[in-house]
mmCIF file of C-alpha atoms in Angstrom:
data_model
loop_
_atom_site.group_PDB
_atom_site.id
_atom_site.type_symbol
_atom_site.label_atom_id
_atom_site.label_comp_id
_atom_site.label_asym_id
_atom_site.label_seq_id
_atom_site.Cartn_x
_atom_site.Cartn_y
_atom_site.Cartn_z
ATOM 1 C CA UNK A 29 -6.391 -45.590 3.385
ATOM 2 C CA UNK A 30 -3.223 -43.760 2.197
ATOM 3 C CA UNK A 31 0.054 -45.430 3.429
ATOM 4 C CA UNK A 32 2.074 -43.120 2.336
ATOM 5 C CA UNK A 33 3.307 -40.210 4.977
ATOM 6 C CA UNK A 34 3.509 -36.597 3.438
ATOM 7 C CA UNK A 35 6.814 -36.690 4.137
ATOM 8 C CA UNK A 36 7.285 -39.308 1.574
ATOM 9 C CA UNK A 37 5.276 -37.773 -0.773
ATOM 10 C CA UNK A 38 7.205 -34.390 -1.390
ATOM 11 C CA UNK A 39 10.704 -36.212 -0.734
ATOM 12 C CA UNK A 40 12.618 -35.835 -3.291
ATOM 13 C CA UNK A 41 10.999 -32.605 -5.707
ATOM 14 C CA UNK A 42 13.462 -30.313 -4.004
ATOM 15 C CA UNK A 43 12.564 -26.365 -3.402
ATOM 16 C CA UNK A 44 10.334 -24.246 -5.950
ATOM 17 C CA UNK A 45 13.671 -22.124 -5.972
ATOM 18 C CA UNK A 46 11.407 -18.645 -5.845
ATOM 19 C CA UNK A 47 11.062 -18.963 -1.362
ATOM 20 C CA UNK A 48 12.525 -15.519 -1.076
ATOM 21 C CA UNK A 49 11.017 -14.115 -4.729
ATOM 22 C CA UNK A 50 8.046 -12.594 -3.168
ATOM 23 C CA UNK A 51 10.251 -11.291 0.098
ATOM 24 C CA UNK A 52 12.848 -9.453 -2.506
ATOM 25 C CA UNK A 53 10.213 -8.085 -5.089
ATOM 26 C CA UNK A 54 8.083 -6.530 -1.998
ATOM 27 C CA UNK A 55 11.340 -4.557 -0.732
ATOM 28 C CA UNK A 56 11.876 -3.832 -4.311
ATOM 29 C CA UNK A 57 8.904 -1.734 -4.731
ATOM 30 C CA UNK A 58 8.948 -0.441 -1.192
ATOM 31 C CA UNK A 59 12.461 1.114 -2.368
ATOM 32 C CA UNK A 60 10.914 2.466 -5.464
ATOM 33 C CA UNK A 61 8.015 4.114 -3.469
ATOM 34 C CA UNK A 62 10.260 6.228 -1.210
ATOM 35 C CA UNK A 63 10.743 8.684 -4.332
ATOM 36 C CA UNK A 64 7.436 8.170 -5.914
ATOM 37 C CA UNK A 65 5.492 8.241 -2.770
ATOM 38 C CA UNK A 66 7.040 11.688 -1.763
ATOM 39 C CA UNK A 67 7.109 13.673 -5.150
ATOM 40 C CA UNK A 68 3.692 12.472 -6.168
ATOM 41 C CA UNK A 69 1.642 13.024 -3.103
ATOM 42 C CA UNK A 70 3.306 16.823 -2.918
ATOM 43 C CA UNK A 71 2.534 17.376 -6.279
ATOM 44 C CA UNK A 72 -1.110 15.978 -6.076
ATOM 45 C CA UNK A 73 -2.414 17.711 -3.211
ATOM 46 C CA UNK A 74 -3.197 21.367 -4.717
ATOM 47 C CA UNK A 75 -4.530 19.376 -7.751
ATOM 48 C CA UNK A 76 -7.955 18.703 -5.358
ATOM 49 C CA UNK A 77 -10.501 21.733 -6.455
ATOM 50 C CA UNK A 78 -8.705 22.434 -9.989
ATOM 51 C CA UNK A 79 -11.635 21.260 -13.069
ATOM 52 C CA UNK A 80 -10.767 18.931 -15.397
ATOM 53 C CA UNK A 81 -9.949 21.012 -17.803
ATOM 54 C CA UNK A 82 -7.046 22.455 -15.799
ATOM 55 C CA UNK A 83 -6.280 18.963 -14.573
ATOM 56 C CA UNK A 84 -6.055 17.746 -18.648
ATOM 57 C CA UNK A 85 -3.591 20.228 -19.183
ATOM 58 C CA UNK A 86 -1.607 19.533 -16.308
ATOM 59 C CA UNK A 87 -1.208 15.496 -17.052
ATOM 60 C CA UNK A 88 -0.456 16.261 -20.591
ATOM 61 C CA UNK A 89 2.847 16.728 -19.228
ATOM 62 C CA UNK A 90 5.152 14.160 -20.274
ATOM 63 C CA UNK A 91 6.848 14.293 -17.268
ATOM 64 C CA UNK A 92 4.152 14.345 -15.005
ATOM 65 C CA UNK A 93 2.312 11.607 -16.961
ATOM 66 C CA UNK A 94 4.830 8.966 -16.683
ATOM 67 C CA UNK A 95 5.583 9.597 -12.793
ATOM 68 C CA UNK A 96 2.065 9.278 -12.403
ATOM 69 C CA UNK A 97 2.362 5.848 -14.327
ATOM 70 C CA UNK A 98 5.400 4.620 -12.503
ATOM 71 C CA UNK A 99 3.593 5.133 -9.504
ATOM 72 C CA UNK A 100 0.408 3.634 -9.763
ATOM 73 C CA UNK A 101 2.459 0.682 -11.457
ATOM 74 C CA UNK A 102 4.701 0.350 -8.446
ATOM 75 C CA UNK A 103 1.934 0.984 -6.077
ATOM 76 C CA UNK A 104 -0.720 -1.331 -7.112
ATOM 77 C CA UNK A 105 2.650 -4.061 -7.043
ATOM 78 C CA UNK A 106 3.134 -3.196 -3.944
ATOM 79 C CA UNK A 107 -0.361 -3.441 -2.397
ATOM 80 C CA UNK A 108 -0.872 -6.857 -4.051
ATOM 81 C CA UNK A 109 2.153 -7.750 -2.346
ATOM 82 C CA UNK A 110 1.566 -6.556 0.411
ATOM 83 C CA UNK A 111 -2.421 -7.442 1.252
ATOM 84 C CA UNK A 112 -1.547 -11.278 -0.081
ATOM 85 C CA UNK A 113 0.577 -11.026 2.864
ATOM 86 C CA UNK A 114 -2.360 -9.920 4.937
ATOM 87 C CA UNK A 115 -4.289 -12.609 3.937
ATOM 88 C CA UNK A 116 -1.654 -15.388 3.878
ATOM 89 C CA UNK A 117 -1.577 -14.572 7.592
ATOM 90 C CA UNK A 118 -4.899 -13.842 8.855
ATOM 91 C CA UNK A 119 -7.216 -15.638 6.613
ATOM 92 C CA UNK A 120 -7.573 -19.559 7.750
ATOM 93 C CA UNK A 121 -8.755 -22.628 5.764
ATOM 94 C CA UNK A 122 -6.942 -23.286 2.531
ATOM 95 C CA UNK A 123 -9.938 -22.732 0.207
ATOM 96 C CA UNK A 124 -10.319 -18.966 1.505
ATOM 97 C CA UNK A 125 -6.981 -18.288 1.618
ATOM 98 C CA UNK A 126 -6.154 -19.244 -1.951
ATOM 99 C CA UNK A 127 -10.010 -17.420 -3.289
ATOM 100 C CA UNK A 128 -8.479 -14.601 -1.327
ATOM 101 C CA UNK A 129 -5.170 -14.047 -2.774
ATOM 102 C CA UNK A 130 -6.219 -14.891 -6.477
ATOM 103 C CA UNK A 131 -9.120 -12.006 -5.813
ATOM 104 C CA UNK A 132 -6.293 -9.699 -4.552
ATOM 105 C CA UNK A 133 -4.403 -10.363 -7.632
ATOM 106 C CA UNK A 134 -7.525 -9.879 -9.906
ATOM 107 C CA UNK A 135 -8.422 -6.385 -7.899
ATOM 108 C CA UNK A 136 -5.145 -4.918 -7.999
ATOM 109 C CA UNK A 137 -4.592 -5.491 -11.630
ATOM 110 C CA UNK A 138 -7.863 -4.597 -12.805
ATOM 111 C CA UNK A 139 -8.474 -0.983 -10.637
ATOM 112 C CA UNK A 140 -4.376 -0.320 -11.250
ATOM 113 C CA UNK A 141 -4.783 -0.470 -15.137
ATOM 114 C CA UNK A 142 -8.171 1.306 -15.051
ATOM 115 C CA UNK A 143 -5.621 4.283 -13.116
ATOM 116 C CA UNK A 144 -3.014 3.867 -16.011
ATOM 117 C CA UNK A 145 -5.439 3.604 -18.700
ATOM 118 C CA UNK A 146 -7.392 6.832 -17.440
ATOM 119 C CA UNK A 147 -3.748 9.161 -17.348
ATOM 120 C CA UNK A 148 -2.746 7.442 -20.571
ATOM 121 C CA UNK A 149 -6.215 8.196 -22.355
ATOM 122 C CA UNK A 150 -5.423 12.204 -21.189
ATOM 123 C CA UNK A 151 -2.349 12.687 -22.231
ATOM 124 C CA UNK A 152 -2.925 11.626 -25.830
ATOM 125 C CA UNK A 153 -6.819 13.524 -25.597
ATOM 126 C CA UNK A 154 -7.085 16.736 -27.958
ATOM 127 C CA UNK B 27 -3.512 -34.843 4.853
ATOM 128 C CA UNK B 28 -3.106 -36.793 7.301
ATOM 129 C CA UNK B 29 -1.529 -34.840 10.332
ATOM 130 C CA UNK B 30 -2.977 -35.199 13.624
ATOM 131 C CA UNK B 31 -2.578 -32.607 16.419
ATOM 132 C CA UNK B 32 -3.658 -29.578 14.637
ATOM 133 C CA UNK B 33 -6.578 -28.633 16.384
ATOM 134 C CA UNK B 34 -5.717 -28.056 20.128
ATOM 135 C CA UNK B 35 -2.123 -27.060 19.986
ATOM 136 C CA UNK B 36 -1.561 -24.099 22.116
ATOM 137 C CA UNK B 37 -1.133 -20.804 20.070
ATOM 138 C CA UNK B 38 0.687 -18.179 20.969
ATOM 139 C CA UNK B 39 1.237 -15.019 21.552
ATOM 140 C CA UNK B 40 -2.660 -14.719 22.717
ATOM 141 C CA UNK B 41 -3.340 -11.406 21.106
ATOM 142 C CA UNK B 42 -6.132 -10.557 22.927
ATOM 143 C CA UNK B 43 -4.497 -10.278 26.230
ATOM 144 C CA UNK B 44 -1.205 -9.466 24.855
ATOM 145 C CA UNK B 45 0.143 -6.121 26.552
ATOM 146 C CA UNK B 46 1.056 -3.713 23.653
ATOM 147 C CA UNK B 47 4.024 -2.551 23.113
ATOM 148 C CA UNK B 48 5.431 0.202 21.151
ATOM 149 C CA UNK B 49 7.271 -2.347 18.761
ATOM 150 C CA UNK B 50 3.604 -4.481 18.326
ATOM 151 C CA UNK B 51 1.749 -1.401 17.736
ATOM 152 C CA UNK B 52 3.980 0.488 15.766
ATOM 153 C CA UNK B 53 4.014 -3.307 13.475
ATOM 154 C CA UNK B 54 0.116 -3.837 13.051
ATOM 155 C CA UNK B 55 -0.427 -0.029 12.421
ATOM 156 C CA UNK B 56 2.153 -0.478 9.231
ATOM 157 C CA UNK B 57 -0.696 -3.182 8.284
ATOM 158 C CA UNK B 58 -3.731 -1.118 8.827
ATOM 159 C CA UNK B 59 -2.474 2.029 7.188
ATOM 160 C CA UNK B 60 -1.200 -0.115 4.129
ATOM 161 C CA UNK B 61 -4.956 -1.485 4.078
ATOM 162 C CA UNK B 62 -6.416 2.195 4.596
ATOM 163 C CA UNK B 63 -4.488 3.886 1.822
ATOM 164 C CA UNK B 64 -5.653 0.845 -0.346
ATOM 165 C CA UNK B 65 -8.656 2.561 -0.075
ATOM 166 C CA UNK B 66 -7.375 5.783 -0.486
ATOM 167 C CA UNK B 67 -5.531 4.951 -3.172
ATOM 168 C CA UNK B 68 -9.090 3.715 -4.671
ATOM 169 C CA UNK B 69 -10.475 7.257 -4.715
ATOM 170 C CA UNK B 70 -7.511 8.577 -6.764
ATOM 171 C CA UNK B 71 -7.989 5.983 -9.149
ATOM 172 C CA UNK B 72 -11.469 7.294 -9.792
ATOM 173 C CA UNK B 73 -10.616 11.183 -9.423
ATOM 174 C CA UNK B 74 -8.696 10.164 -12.672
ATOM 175 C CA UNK B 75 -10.969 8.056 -14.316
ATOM 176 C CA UNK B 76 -13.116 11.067 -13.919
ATOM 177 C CA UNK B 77 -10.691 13.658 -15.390
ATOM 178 C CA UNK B 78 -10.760 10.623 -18.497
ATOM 179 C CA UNK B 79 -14.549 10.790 -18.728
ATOM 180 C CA UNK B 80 -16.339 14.329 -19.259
ATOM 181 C CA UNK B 81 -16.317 17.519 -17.420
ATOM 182 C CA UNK B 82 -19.863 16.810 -15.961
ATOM 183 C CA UNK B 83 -18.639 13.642 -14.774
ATOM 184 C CA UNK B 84 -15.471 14.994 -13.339
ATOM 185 C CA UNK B 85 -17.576 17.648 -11.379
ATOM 186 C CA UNK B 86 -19.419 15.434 -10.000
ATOM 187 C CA UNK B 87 -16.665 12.958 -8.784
ATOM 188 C CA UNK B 88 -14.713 16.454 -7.920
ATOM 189 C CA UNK B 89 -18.009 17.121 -5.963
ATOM 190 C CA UNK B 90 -18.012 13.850 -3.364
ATOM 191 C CA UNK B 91 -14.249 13.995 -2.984
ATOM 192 C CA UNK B 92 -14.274 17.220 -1.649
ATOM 193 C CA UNK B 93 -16.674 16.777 0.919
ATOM 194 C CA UNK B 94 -16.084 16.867 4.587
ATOM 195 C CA UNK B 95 -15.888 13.220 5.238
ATOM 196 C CA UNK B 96 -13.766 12.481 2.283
ATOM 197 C CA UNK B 97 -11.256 15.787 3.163
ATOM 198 C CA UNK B 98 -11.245 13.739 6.378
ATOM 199 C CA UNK B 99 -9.965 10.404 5.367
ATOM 200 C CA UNK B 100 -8.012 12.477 2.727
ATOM 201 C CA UNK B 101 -6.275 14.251 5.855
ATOM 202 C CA UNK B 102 -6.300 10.825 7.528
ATOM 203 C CA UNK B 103 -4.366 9.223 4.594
ATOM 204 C CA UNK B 104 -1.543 12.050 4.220
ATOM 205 C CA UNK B 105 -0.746 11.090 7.832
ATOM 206 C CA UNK B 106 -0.941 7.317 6.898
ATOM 207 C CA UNK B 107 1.328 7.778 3.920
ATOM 208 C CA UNK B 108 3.705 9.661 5.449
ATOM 209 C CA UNK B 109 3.307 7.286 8.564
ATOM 210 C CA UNK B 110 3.577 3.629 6.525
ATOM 211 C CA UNK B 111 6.324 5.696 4.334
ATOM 212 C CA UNK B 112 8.561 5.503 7.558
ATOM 213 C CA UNK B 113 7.464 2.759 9.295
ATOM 214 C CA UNK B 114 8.739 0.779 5.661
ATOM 215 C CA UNK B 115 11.996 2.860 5.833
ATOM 216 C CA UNK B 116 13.098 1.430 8.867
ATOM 217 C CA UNK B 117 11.614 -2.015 7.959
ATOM 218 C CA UNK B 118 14.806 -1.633 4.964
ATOM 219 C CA UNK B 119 17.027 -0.777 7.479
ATOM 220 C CA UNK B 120 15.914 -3.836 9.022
ATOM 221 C CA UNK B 121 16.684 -5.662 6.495
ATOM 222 C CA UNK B 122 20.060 -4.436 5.479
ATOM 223 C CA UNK B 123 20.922 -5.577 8.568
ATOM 224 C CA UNK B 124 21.333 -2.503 11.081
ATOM 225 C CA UNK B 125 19.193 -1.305 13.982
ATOM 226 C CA UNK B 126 17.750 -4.513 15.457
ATOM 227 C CA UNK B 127 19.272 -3.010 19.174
ATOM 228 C CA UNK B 128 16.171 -2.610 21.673
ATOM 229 C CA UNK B 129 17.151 0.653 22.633
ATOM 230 C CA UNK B 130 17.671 1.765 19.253
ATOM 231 C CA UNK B 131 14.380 -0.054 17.783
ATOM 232 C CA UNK B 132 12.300 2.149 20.672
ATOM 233 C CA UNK B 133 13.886 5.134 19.878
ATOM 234 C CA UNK B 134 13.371 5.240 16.243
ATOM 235 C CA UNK B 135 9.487 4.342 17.006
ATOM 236 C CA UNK B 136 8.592 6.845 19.290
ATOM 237 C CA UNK B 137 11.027 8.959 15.847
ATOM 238 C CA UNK B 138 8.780 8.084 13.810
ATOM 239 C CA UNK B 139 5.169 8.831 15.431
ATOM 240 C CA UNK B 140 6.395 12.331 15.997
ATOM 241 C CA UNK B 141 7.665 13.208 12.221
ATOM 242 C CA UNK B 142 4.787 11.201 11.049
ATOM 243 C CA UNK B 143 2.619 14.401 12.109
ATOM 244 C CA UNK B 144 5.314 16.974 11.425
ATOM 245 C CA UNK B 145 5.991 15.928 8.216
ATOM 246 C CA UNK B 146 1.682 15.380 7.285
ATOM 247 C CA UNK B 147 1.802 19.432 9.422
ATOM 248 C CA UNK B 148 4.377 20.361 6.347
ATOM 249 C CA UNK B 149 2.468 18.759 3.472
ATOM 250 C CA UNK B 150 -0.518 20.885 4.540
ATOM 251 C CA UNK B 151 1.337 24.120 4.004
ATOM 252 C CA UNK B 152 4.313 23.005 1.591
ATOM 253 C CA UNK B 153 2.810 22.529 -1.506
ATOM 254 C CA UNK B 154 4.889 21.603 -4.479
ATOM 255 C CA UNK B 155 4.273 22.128 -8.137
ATOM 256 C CA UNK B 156 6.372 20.193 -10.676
#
């Protein structure tokens, strides 16, 4: 039997001082995207068909190599942010909820750095 | 913990027979695209793993991505970028504080669903090389 109310409990720690932290960093990259989004998905499109060798030659571009960095960078932020807010709000039961987000965080690292790696390992191929 | 009363407060709004709206649907669309281009976003990911790996490899990735169904969810996700790429714009409008006015808020919706497929019309034909 806990006498203790979970009121008491907390009283006293204060905030974690990051409550909007999450809020600003999402608008952040949503900002960031509005560029990225646009000159990256223009520029991609025609690049479907081309072979590789045409599409080695085309991300050896300095340039082109680090916009397509910046936005997979920004992008994979962004949908971490953004499906942890999915689940935070859909997913019930604490257990799932946290499994869920820490998966997210795992998923979004892992395939984003497997995207950077992959233009990275191009533009310094020979 | 021990709170009581968690397990037969009403909820609300009852989604199921919630009447949409262009304001609720416009909202849980910005979710599902942002989901959907997740997965789009996947493909790319391996279209440049590919290009990493070996022609022969690259081929065949180059192969499955250009088949119907994929051109389809590849049209599908232009629209959806273009689409979440608004809906977010007016979210930071939001949230500098302008444009909560109902008038204005239905008006910029019903905005947005109609350049969301002008502007994925003008990606098909615009195509820009940097």
């Amino acid at each position: 039997m806990d006498f203790r109310t979970d009121r008491s409990k907390v009283s006293g720690f204060g905030s974690a001082k990051d409550g909007t932290d999450h809020w600003w960093q999402q608008r952040l990259s949503s900002l960031a995207l509005v560029p990225l989004t646009l000159v990256f998905v223009f520029q991609l499109i025609p690049q479907f068909g081309m072979n590789q060798s045409e599409i080695v030659e085309l991300y050896r571009n300095p340039m082109r190599a680090i916009l397509t960095i910046l936005f997979l960078g920004v992008t994979f932020t962004h949908l971490q942010q953004g499906l942890q807010v999915v689940i935070e709000d859909y997913i019930h039961g604490k257990k799932n909820k946290i499994v869920l987000v820490v998966l997210n965080i795992f998923f979004c690292w892992g395939i984003g750095l497997i995207g950077i790696f992959s233009v990275i390992k191009i533009v310094f191929s020979f | 913990m021990s709170s009581s009363n968690t397990d037969n407060r009403p909820l609300s709004p009852h989604i199921s027979i919630y009447r949409p709206q262009v304001t609720s649907v416009l909202s849980i669309l910005h979710r599902i695209t942002g989901i959907g281009l997740g997965v789009s976003l996947l493909f790319i990911v391996w279209w440049f793993f590919a290009a990493a790996s070996s022609a022969e490899y690259f081929n065949f990735v180059s192969s499955i991505l250009l088949s119907p169904p994929l051109k389809f969810i590849f049209l599908i996700s232009i629209w959806a970028i273009w689409y979440h790429t608004l809906t977010g714009l007016r979210h930071l409008i939001w949230d500098a504080g302008f444009g909560f006015e109902m008038s204005w808020v239905k008006v910029s919706a019903w905005l947005i669903v109609g350049a969301s497929f002008f502007f994925t019309a003008l990606t098909l034909f615009i195509q820009v090389d940097l």
